[in-house]
Every structure is written in structure tokens, then in C-alpha cells.
Amino acid sequence: RCHHTSKANRCKSRFHCKACNFKTHADTNASMNIRDNYILSSAFGSGEQGTVNCPHISDITSRDKPLALC
């Protein structure tokens, strides 16, 4: 995988790199990109990992429903 980016690489659910001829399902390609970005951020990041987009309990004002904890 050459990391070439272009809108022409994707046609609906198919990913076909015009630079290196790599072909796969677009969702598979996206998941590999997410995995690779995670690995790189873990290797060069601060070492801290946490939950993303989890509201603070104090931010929840409605008590009509049970609280969902992340």
C-alpha cells in the first residue's frame, strides 16, 4: 500500500489505488487506515490512551433516563 490519496481511488464500495493498483473493499481499506493511524499514534504518542467522546457525568442534566457510563 503506497498511501497515495485521490478521490478517483474510490468508486462506491470499491477502493482501487490508481498509483499502485491495490484493490479492496472501501470499508476494509478504511479500517486498515484507522489501524495504521492508531499504531503510529501509539508508537509516537504520549503513551496515554483513553475513551473518546465520553461525556462527563456532571455534563448530563437529564435524570429521566439511567446514566450510561463509558
mmCIF file of C-alpha atoms in Angstrom:
data_model
loop_
_atom_site.group_PDB
_atom_site.id
_atom_site.type_symbol
_atom_site.label_atom_id
_atom_site.label_comp_id
_atom_site.label_asym_id
_atom_site.label_seq_id
_atom_site.Cartn_x
_atom_site.Cartn_y
_atom_site.Cartn_z
ATOM 1 C CA ARG A 1 0.000 0.000 0.000
ATOM 2 C CA CYS A 2 1.533 3.213 -1.192
ATOM 3 C CA HIS A 3 -0.551 5.783 0.780
ATOM 4 C CA HIS A 4 -1.482 7.654 -2.421
ATOM 5 C CA THR A 5 -4.686 9.625 -1.863
ATOM 6 C CA SER A 6 -7.136 10.651 -4.548
ATOM 7 C CA LYS A 7 -10.912 10.802 -4.848
ATOM 8 C CA ALA A 8 -10.504 8.763 -8.038
ATOM 9 C CA ASN A 9 -9.296 5.791 -5.938
ATOM 10 C CA ARG A 10 -12.803 5.098 -4.658
ATOM 11 C CA CYS A 11 -15.892 4.145 -6.609
ATOM 12 C CA LYS A 12 -18.831 3.374 -4.302
ATOM 13 C CA SER A 13 -17.817 0.357 -2.197
ATOM 14 C CA ARG A 14 -14.613 -0.451 -4.103
ATOM 15 C CA PHE A 15 -11.174 1.013 -3.437
ATOM 16 C CA HIS A 16 -8.700 0.868 -6.320
ATOM 17 C CA CYS A 17 -5.457 2.820 -5.956
ATOM 18 C CA LYS A 18 -4.547 4.427 -9.273
ATOM 19 C CA ALA A 19 -0.881 4.674 -8.238
ATOM 20 C CA CYS A 20 -0.086 1.094 -7.127
ATOM 21 C CA ASN A 21 -3.147 -0.858 -8.362
ATOM 22 C CA PHE A 22 -4.076 -2.046 -4.838
ATOM 23 C CA LYS A 23 -7.722 -3.193 -4.762
ATOM 24 C CA THR A 24 -10.048 -3.991 -1.859
ATOM 25 C CA HIS A 25 -13.446 -3.154 -0.397
ATOM 26 C CA ALA A 26 -13.556 0.530 0.616
ATOM 27 C CA ASP A 27 -14.548 -0.310 4.212
ATOM 28 C CA THR A 28 -11.627 -2.737 4.510
ATOM 29 C CA ASN A 29 -9.255 -0.065 3.265
ATOM 30 C CA ALA A 30 -10.690 2.454 5.731
ATOM 31 C CA SER A 31 -10.292 0.039 8.647
ATOM 32 C CA MET A 32 -6.657 -0.613 7.678
ATOM 33 C CA ASN A 33 -6.026 3.153 7.599
ATOM 34 C CA ILE A 34 -7.577 3.554 11.059
ATOM 35 C CA ARG A 35 -5.464 0.673 12.383
ATOM 36 C CA ASP A 36 -2.276 2.121 10.871
ATOM 37 C CA ASN A 37 -3.010 5.584 12.295
ATOM 38 C CA TYR A 38 -3.622 4.057 15.734
ATOM 39 C CA ILE A 39 -0.348 2.129 15.608
ATOM 40 C CA LEU A 40 1.578 5.247 14.597
ATOM 41 C CA SER A 41 -0.064 7.406 17.256
ATOM 42 C CA SER A 42 0.614 4.749 19.903
ATOM 43 C CA ALA A 43 4.265 4.475 18.907
ATOM 44 C CA PHE A 44 4.922 8.213 18.861
ATOM 45 C CA GLY A 45 2.240 9.480 21.234
ATOM 46 C CA SER A 46 2.378 10.231 24.921
ATOM 47 C CA GLY A 47 1.532 6.667 25.829
ATOM 48 C CA GLU A 48 -1.791 7.723 27.298
ATOM 49 C CA GLN A 49 -4.916 6.136 25.864
ATOM 50 C CA GLY A 50 -8.473 6.967 26.790
ATOM 51 C CA THR A 51 -12.096 6.933 25.799
ATOM 52 C CA VAL A 52 -13.071 9.382 23.082
ATOM 53 C CA ASN A 53 -16.319 11.376 23.073
ATOM 54 C CA CYS A 54 -17.381 10.244 26.533
ATOM 55 C CA PRO A 55 -19.376 12.945 28.341
ATOM 56 C CA HIS A 56 -18.552 13.890 31.894
ATOM 57 C CA ILE A 57 -21.273 12.750 34.271
ATOM 58 C CA SER A 58 -21.655 16.336 35.511
ATOM 59 C CA ASP A 59 -22.446 17.414 31.921
ATOM 60 C CA ILE A 60 -25.585 15.264 31.859
ATOM 61 C CA THR A 61 -28.533 17.339 33.021
ATOM 62 C CA SER A 62 -31.457 14.976 32.365
ATOM 63 C CA ARG A 63 -32.064 12.345 35.023
ATOM 64 C CA ASP A 64 -35.103 10.850 33.247
ATOM 65 C CA LYS A 65 -33.010 8.024 31.855
ATOM 66 C CA PRO A 66 -30.381 5.860 33.541
ATOM 67 C CA LEU A 67 -26.854 7.173 33.122
ATOM 68 C CA ALA A 68 -24.705 5.398 30.566
ATOM 69 C CA LEU A 69 -21.151 5.129 31.794
ATOM 70 C CA CYS A 70 -18.333 4.883 29.275
#
